Short mmCIF file of C-alpha atoms (C1' of nucleotides) in Angstrom, two decimals:
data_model
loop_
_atom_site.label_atom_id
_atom_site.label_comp_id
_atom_site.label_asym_id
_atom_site.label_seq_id
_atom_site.Cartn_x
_atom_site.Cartn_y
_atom_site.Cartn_z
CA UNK A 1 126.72 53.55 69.63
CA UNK A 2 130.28 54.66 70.24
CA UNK A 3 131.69 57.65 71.25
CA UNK A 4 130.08 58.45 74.40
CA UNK A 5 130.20 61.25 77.04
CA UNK A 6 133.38 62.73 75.97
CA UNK A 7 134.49 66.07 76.90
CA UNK A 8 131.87 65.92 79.64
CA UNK A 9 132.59 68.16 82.30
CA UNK A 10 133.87 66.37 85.07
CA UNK A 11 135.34 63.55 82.48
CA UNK A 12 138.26 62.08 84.02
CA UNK A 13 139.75 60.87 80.37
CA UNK A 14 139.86 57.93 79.07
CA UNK A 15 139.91 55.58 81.87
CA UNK A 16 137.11 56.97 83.38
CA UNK A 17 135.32 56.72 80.14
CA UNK A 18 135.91 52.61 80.06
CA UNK A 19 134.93 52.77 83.44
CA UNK A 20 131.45 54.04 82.67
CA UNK A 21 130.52 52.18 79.76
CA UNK A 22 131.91 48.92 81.46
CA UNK A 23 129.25 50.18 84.40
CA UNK A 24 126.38 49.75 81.59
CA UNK A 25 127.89 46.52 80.09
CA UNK A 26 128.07 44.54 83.10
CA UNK A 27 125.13 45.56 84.27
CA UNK A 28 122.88 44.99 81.19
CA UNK A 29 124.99 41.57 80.35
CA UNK A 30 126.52 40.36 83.68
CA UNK A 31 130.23 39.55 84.07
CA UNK A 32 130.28 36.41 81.79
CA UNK A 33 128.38 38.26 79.49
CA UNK A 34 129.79 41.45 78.84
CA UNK A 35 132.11 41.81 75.95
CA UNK A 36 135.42 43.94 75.97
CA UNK A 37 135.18 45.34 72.34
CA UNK A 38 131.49 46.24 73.31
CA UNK A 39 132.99 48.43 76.00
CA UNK A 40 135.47 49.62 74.39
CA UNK A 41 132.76 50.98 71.36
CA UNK A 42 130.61 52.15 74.09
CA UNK A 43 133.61 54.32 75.73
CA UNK A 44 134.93 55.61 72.08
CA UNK A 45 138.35 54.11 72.73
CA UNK A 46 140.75 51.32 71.56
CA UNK A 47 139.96 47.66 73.02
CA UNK A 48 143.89 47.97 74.33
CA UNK A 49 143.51 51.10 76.31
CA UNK A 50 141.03 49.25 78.56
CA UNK A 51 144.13 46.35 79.27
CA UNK A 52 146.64 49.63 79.47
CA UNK A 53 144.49 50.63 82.30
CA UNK A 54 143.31 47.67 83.80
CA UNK A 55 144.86 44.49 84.30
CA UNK A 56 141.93 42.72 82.90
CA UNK A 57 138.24 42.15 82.68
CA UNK A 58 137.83 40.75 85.83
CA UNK A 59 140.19 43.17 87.17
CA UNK A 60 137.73 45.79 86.31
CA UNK A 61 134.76 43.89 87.11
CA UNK A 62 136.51 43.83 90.46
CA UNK A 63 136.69 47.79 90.57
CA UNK A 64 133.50 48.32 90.34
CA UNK A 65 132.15 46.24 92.47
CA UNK A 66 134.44 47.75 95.12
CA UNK A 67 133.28 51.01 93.92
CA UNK A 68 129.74 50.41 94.18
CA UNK A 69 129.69 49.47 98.16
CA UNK A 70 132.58 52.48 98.82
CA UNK A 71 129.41 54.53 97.44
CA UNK A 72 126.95 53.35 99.23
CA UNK A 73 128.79 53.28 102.96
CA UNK A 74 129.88 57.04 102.28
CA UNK A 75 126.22 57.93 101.52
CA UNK A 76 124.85 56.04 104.41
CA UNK A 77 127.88 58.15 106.77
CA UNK A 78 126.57 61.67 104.94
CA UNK A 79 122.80 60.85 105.27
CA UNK A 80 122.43 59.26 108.85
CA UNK A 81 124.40 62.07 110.50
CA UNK A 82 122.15 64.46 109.82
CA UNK A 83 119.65 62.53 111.65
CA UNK A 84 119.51 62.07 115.52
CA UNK A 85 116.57 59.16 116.32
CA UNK A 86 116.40 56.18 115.88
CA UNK A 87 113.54 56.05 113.33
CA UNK A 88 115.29 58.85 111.25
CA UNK A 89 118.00 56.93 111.07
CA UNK A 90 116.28 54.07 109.91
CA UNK A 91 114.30 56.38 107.18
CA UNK A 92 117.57 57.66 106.10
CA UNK A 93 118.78 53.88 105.49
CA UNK A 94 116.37 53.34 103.16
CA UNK A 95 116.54 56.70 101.46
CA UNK A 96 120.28 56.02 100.79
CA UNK A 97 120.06 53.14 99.29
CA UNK A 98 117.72 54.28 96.79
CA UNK A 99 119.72 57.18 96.39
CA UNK A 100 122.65 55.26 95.58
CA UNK A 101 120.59 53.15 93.04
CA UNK A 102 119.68 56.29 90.99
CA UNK A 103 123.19 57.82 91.49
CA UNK A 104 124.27 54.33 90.54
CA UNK A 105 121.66 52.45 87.94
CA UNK A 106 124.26 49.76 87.33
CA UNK A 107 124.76 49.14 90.91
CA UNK A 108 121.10 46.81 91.50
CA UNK A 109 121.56 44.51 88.55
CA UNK A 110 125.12 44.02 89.09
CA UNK A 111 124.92 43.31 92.75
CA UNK A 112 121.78 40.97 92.03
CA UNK A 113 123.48 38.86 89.47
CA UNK A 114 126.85 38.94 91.98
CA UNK A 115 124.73 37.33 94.88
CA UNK A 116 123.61 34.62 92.36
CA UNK A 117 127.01 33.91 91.46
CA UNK A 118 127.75 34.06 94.99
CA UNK A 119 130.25 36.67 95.45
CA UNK A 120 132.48 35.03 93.86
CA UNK A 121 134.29 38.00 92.26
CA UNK A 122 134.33 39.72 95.70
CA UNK A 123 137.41 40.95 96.74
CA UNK A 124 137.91 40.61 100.71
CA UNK A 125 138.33 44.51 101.34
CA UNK A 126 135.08 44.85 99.45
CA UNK A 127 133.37 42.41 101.42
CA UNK A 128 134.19 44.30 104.87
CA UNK A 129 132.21 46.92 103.02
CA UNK A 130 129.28 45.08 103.04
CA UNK A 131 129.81 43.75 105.79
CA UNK A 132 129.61 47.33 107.43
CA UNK A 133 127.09 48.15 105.96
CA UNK A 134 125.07 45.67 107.63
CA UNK A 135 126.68 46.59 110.64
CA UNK A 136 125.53 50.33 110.43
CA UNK A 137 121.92 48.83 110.19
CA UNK A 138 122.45 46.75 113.26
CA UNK A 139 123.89 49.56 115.35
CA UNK A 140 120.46 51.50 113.96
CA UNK A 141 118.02 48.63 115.38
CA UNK A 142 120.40 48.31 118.76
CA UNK A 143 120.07 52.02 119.49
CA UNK A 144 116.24 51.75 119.03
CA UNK A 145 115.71 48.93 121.35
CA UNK A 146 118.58 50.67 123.75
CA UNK A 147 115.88 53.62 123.50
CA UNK A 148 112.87 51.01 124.00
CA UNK A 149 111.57 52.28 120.56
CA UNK A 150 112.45 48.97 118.78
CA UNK A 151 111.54 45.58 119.53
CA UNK A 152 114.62 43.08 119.22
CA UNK A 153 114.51 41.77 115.25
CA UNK A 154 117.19 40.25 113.71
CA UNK A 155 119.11 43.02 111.54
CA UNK A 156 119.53 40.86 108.61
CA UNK A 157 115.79 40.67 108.37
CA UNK A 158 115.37 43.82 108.48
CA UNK A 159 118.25 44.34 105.94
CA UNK A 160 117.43 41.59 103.35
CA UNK A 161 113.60 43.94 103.88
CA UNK A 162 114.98 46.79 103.02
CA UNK A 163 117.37 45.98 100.05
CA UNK A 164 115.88 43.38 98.34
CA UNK A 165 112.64 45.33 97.23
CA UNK A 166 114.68 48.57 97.06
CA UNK A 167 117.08 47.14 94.91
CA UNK A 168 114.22 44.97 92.93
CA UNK A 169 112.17 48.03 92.32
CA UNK A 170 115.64 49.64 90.44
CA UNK A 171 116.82 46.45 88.58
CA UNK A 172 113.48 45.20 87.44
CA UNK A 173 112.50 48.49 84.97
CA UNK A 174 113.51 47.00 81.94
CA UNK A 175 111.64 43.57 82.74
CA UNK A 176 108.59 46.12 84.15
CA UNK A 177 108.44 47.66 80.92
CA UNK A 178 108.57 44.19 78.90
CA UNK A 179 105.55 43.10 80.50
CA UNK A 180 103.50 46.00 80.64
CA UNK A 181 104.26 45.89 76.19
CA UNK A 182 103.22 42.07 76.54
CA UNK A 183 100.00 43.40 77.74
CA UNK A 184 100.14 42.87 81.34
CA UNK A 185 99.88 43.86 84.52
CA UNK A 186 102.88 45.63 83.77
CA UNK A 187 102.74 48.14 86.93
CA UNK A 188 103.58 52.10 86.15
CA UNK A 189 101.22 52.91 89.49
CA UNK A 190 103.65 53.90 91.23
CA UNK A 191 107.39 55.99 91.45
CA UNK A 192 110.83 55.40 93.37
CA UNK A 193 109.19 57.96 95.98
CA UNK A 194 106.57 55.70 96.60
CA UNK A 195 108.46 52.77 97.32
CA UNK A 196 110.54 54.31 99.65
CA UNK A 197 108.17 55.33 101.17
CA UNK A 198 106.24 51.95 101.75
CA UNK A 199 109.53 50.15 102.95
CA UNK A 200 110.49 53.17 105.27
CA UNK A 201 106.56 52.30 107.00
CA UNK A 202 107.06 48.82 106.49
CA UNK A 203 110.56 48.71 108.11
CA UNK A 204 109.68 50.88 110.88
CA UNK A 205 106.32 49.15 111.83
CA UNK A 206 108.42 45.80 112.33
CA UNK A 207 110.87 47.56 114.43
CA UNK A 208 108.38 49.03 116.08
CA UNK A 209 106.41 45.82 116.89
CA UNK A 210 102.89 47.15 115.75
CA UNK A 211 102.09 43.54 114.23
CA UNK B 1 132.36 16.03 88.26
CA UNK B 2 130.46 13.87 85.37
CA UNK B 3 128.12 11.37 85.43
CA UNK B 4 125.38 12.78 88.11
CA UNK B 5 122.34 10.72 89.59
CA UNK B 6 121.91 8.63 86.35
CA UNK B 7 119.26 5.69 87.01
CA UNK B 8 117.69 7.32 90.04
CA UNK B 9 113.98 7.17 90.14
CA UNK B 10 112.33 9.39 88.84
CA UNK B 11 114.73 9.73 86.30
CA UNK B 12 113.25 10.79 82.31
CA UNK B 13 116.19 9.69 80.73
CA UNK B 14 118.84 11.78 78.86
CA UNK B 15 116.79 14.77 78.39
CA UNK B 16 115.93 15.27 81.92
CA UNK B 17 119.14 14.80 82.99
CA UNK B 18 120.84 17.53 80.92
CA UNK B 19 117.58 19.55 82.01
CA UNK B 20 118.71 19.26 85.50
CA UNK B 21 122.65 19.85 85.19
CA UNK B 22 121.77 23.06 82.85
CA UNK B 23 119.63 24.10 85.66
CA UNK B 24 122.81 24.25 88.22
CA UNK B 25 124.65 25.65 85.24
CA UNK B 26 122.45 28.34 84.63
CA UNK B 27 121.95 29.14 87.80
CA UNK B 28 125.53 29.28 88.92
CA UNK B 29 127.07 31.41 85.61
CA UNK B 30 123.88 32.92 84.41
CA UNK B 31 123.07 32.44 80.86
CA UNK B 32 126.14 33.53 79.20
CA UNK B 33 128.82 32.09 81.47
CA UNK B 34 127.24 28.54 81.23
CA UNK B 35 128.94 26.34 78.80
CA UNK B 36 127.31 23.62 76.92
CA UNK B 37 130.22 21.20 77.31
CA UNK B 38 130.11 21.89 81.17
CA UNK B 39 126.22 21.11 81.00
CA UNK B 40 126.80 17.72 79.15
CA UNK B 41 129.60 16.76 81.48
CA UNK B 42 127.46 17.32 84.66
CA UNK B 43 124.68 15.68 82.97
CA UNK B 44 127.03 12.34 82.26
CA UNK B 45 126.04 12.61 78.26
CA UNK B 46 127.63 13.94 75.02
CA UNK B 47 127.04 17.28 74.04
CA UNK B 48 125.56 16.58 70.77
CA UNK B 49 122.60 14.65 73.19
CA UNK B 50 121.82 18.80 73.99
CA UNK B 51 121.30 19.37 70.55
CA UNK B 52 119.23 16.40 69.83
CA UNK B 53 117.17 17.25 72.76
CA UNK B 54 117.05 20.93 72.55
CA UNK B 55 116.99 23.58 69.58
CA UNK B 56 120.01 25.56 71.39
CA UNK B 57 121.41 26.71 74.37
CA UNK B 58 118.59 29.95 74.34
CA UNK B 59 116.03 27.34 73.74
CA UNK B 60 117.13 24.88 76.70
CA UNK B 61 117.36 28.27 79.10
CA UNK B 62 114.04 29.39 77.86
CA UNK B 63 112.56 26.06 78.56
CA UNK B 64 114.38 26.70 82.41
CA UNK B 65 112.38 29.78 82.43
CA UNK B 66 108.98 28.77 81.83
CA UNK B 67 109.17 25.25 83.96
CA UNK B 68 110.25 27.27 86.95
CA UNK B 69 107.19 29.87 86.58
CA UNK B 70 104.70 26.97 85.93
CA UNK B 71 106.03 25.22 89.21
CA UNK B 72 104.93 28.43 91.33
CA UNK B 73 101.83 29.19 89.49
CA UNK B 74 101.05 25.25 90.52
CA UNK B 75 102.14 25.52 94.00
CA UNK B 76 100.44 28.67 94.38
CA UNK B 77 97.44 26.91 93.33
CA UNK B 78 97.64 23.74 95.63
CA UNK B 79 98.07 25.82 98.88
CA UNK B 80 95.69 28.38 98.32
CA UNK B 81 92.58 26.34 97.96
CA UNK B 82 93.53 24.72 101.31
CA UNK B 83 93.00 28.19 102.99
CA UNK B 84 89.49 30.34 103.37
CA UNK B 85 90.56 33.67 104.93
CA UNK B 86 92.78 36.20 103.43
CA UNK B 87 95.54 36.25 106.06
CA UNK B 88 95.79 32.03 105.39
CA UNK B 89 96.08 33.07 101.83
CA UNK B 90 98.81 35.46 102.09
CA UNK B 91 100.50 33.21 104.45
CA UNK B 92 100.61 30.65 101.94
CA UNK B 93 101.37 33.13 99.13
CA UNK B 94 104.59 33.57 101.14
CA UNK B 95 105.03 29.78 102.25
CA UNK B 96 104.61 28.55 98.33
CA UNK B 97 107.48 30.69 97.08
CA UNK B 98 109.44 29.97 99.58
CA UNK B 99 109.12 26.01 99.17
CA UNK B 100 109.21 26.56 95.42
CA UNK B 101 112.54 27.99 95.86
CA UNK B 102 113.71 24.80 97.98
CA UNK B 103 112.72 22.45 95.41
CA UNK B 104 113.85 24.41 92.96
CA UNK B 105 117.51 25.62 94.00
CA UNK B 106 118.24 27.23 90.53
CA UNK B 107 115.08 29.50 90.97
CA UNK B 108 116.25 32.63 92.81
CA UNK B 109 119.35 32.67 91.31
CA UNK B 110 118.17 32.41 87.67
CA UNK B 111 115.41 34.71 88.77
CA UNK B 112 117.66 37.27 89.71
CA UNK B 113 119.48 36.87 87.21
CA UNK B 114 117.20 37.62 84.11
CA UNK B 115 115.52 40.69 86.53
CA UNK B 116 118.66 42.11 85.76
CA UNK B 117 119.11 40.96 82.40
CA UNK B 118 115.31 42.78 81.54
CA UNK B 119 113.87 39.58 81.24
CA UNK B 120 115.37 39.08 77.83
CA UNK B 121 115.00 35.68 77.50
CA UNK B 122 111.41 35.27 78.69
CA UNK B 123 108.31 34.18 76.04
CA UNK B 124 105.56 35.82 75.88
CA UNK B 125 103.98 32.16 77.59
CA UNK B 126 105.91 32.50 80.56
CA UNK B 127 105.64 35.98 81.05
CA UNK B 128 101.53 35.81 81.30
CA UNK B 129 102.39 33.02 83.55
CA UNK B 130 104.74 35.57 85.74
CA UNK B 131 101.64 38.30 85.06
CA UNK B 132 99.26 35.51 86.54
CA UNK B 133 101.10 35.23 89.41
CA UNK B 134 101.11 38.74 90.35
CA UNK B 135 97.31 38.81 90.00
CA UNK B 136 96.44 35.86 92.42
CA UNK B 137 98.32 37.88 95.13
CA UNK B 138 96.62 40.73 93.86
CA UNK B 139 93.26 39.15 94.14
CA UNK B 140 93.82 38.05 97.48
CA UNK B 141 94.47 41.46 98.54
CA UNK B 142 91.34 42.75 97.04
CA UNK B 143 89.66 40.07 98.84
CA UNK B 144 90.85 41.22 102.21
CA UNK B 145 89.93 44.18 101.60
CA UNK B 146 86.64 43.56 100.44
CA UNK B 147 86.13 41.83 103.85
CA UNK B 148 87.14 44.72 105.57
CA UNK B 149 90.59 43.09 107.12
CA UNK B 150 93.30 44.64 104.99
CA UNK B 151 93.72 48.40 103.87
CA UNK B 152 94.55 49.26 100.05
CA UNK B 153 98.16 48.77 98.89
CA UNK B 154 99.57 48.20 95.93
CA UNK B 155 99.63 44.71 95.49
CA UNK B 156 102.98 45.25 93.53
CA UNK B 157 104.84 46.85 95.92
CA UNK B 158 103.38 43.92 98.52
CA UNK B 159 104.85 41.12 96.05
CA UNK B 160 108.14 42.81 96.26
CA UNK B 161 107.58 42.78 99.43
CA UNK B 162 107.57 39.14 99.39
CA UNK B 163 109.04 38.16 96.78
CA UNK B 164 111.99 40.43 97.03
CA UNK B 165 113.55 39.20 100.85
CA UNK B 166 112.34 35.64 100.61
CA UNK B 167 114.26 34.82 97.09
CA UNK B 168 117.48 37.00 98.29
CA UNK B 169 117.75 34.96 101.40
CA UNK B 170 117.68 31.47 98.88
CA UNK B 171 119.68 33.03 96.58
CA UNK B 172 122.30 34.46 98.56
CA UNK B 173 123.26 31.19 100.81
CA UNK B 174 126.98 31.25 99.43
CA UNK B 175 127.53 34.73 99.29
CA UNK B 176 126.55 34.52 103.25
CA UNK B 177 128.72 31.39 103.58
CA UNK B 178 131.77 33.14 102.00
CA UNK B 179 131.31 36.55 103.94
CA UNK B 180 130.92 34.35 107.25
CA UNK B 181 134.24 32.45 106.31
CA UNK B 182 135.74 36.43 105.35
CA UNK B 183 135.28 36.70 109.47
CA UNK B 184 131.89 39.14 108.65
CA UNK B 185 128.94 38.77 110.20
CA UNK B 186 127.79 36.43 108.02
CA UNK B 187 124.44 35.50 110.07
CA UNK B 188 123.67 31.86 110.43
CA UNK B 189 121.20 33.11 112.88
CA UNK B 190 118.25 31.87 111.39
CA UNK B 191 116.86 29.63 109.02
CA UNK B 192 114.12 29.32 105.95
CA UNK B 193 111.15 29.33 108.66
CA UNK B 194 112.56 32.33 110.06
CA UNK B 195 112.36 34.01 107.48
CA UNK B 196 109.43 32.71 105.82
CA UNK B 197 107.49 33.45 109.78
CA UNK B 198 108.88 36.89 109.71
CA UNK B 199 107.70 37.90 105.61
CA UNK B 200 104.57 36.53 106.84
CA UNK B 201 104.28 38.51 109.83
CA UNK B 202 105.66 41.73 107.92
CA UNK B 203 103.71 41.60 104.94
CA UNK B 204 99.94 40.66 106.75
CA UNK B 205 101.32 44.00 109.26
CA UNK B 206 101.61 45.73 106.47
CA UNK B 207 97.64 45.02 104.81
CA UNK B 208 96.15 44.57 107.84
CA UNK B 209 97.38 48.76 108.45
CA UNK B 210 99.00 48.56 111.74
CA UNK B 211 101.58 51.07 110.90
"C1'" DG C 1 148.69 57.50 75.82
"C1'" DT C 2 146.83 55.50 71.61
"C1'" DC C 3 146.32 52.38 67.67
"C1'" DT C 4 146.97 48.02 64.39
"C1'" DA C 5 147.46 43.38 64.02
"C1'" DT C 6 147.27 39.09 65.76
"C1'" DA C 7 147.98 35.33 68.91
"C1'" DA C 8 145.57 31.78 71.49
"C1'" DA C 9 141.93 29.80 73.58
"C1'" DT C 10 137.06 28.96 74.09
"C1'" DA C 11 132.53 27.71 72.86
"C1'" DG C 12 128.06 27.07 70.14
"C1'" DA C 13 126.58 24.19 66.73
"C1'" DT C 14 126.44 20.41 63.13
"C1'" DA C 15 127.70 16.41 59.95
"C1'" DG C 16 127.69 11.84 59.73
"C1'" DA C 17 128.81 7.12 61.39
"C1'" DC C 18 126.87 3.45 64.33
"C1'" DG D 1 119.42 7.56 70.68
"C1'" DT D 2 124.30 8.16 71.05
"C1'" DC D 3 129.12 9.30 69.90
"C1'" DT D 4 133.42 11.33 67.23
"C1'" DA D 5 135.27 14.83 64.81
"C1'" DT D 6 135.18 19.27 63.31
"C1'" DC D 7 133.70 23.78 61.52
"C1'" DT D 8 133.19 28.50 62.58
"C1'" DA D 9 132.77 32.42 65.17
"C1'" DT D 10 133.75 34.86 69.11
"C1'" DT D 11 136.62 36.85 72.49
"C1'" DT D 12 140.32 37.84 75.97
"C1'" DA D 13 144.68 39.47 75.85
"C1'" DT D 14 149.23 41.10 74.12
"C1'" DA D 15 153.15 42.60 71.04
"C1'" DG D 16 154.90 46.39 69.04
"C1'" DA D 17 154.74 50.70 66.15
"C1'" DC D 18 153.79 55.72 66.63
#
DNA sequence: GTCTATAAATAGATAGAC
DNA sequence: GTCTATCTATTTATAGAC
């Protein structure tokens, strides 16, 4: 342990280093759970430069939450432009959140554990990113049924489709791995390609009223 | 707070009680933000009643755990044998989880919760019991297909599938209730037998290959 | 910006009386 | 079975020197 990443090219210092290693703390012990010395040993800094740059835990906690859903809307603006239908756009949904997860591994357990506390360490500008985000789906589904390629679903359906196995897939590899060592039907069949593309056919066949 | 449902029917005496408060604990603050003296309070008893009960707080979560899998395994159990086809079977596969999670509140949030966590916490007993799970869905699907209805998938990326949407919506009822109250589109739109109807019709879309 | 030392509160667990 | 009192360890956070 201790002493991680630093001197990394694109290190930001020491703040950025905290920032990291609370990612990993969080997500691997939840808010409650995570200890500040821990990330302090884990970024290779003193326990007081993480209150000299943050106001506290929670404060943190807070950042990266925010950060997390920034991440994901600015992925979801750079992928779905460079598609023009409908379905591509819908394809590219999926893609980016998956994207995000890998770009991000902290960012499924941490939001998974946050809507079982229920959001309660939300701040309200971060929850008008989410809440966009579910609006970019919506306009998605609207413009397909505008373009009598989509039946009407609801677009939280669709969403809750989408994210929760893409999101499951990423945050369950640790508990994947557990149970294959236990001897069971642990599950290494398939990759992250695979699943996306499953819930890209899946999503579109409901929008696209084949069932 | 204090003193909950004490001399209901039903009611096991002190040990079930503090099994039922360290349920909402657990499932509102995860294992490591719930707090023994909390538990006790909600529970109406004195803490030292936990320890005469229960080896430790791990041991009381752990006992959370496996209780919650055995409920599903049971449910899954009692609906299936009340349906002949395949489709009726998945159906139900969706329709026990679903009603496991309403009698069972702390369910997908605790569920969530140790996905993220790696399943740390879980025995090797309950995990078989999780494994077991897996394989009666994946049995069904090898009976459809065996009968010529459904197409080959991978009956773990069909669980998540399932699993994945129908636990999220359970789990994430105040998250949705504080985005709604945040002025978001917070979706009140439907309820459990929308979305139980709509998994159902996704998932059986899905095997059955119309897509 | 960085470190040492420490305050101050919280929380898991147990001893022992009744 | 139940309760009081308490031990002990952990942990967030800050004061203050360099």
């Amino acid at each position: 342990m201790a002493r991680r990443r630093r001197g990394r090219s694109g290190d930001g210092g020491s703040r950025e280093w905290i920032f990291r290693a609370a990612c990993r703390e969080f997500a691997g012990r939840g808010f409650a759970g995570a200890n500040v010395d821990r990330i302090a040993a884990a970024a290779g800094v003193n326990k007081a430069m993480i209150y000299y740059h943050f106001k506290s835990k929670a404060a943190l906690y807070r950042e990266i939450l925010n950060d997390m859903f920034v991440a994901v809307a600015a992925r979801l603006d750079a992928m779905a432009s460079a598609h023009t239908t409908p379905e591509g756009k819908i394809r590219a949904f999926v893609e980016a959140i998956a994207r995000e997860a890998e770009a991000r591994p902290h960012f499924p357990p941490i939001w998974f554990r946050e809507i079982a506390e229920g959001g309660t360490h939300l701040e309200l500008a971060t929850m008008k990113i989410v809440g966009g985000i579910v609006q970019r789906l919506a306009a998605m589904i609207r413009e397909g049924i505008e373009a009598g390629r989509f039946k009407p679903v609801d677009p939280l359906l669709v969403h809750a489709g989408i994210v929760a196995p893409v999101l499951l897939y990423y945050a369950s590899g640790d508990l994947r791995k557990r149970l294959t060592r236990a001897g069971l039907a642990g599950a290494d069949s398939f990759g992250s390609d695979d699943v996306i593309a499953h819930v890209q056919r899946v999503t579109l066949g409901t929008l696209e009223g084949k069932m």
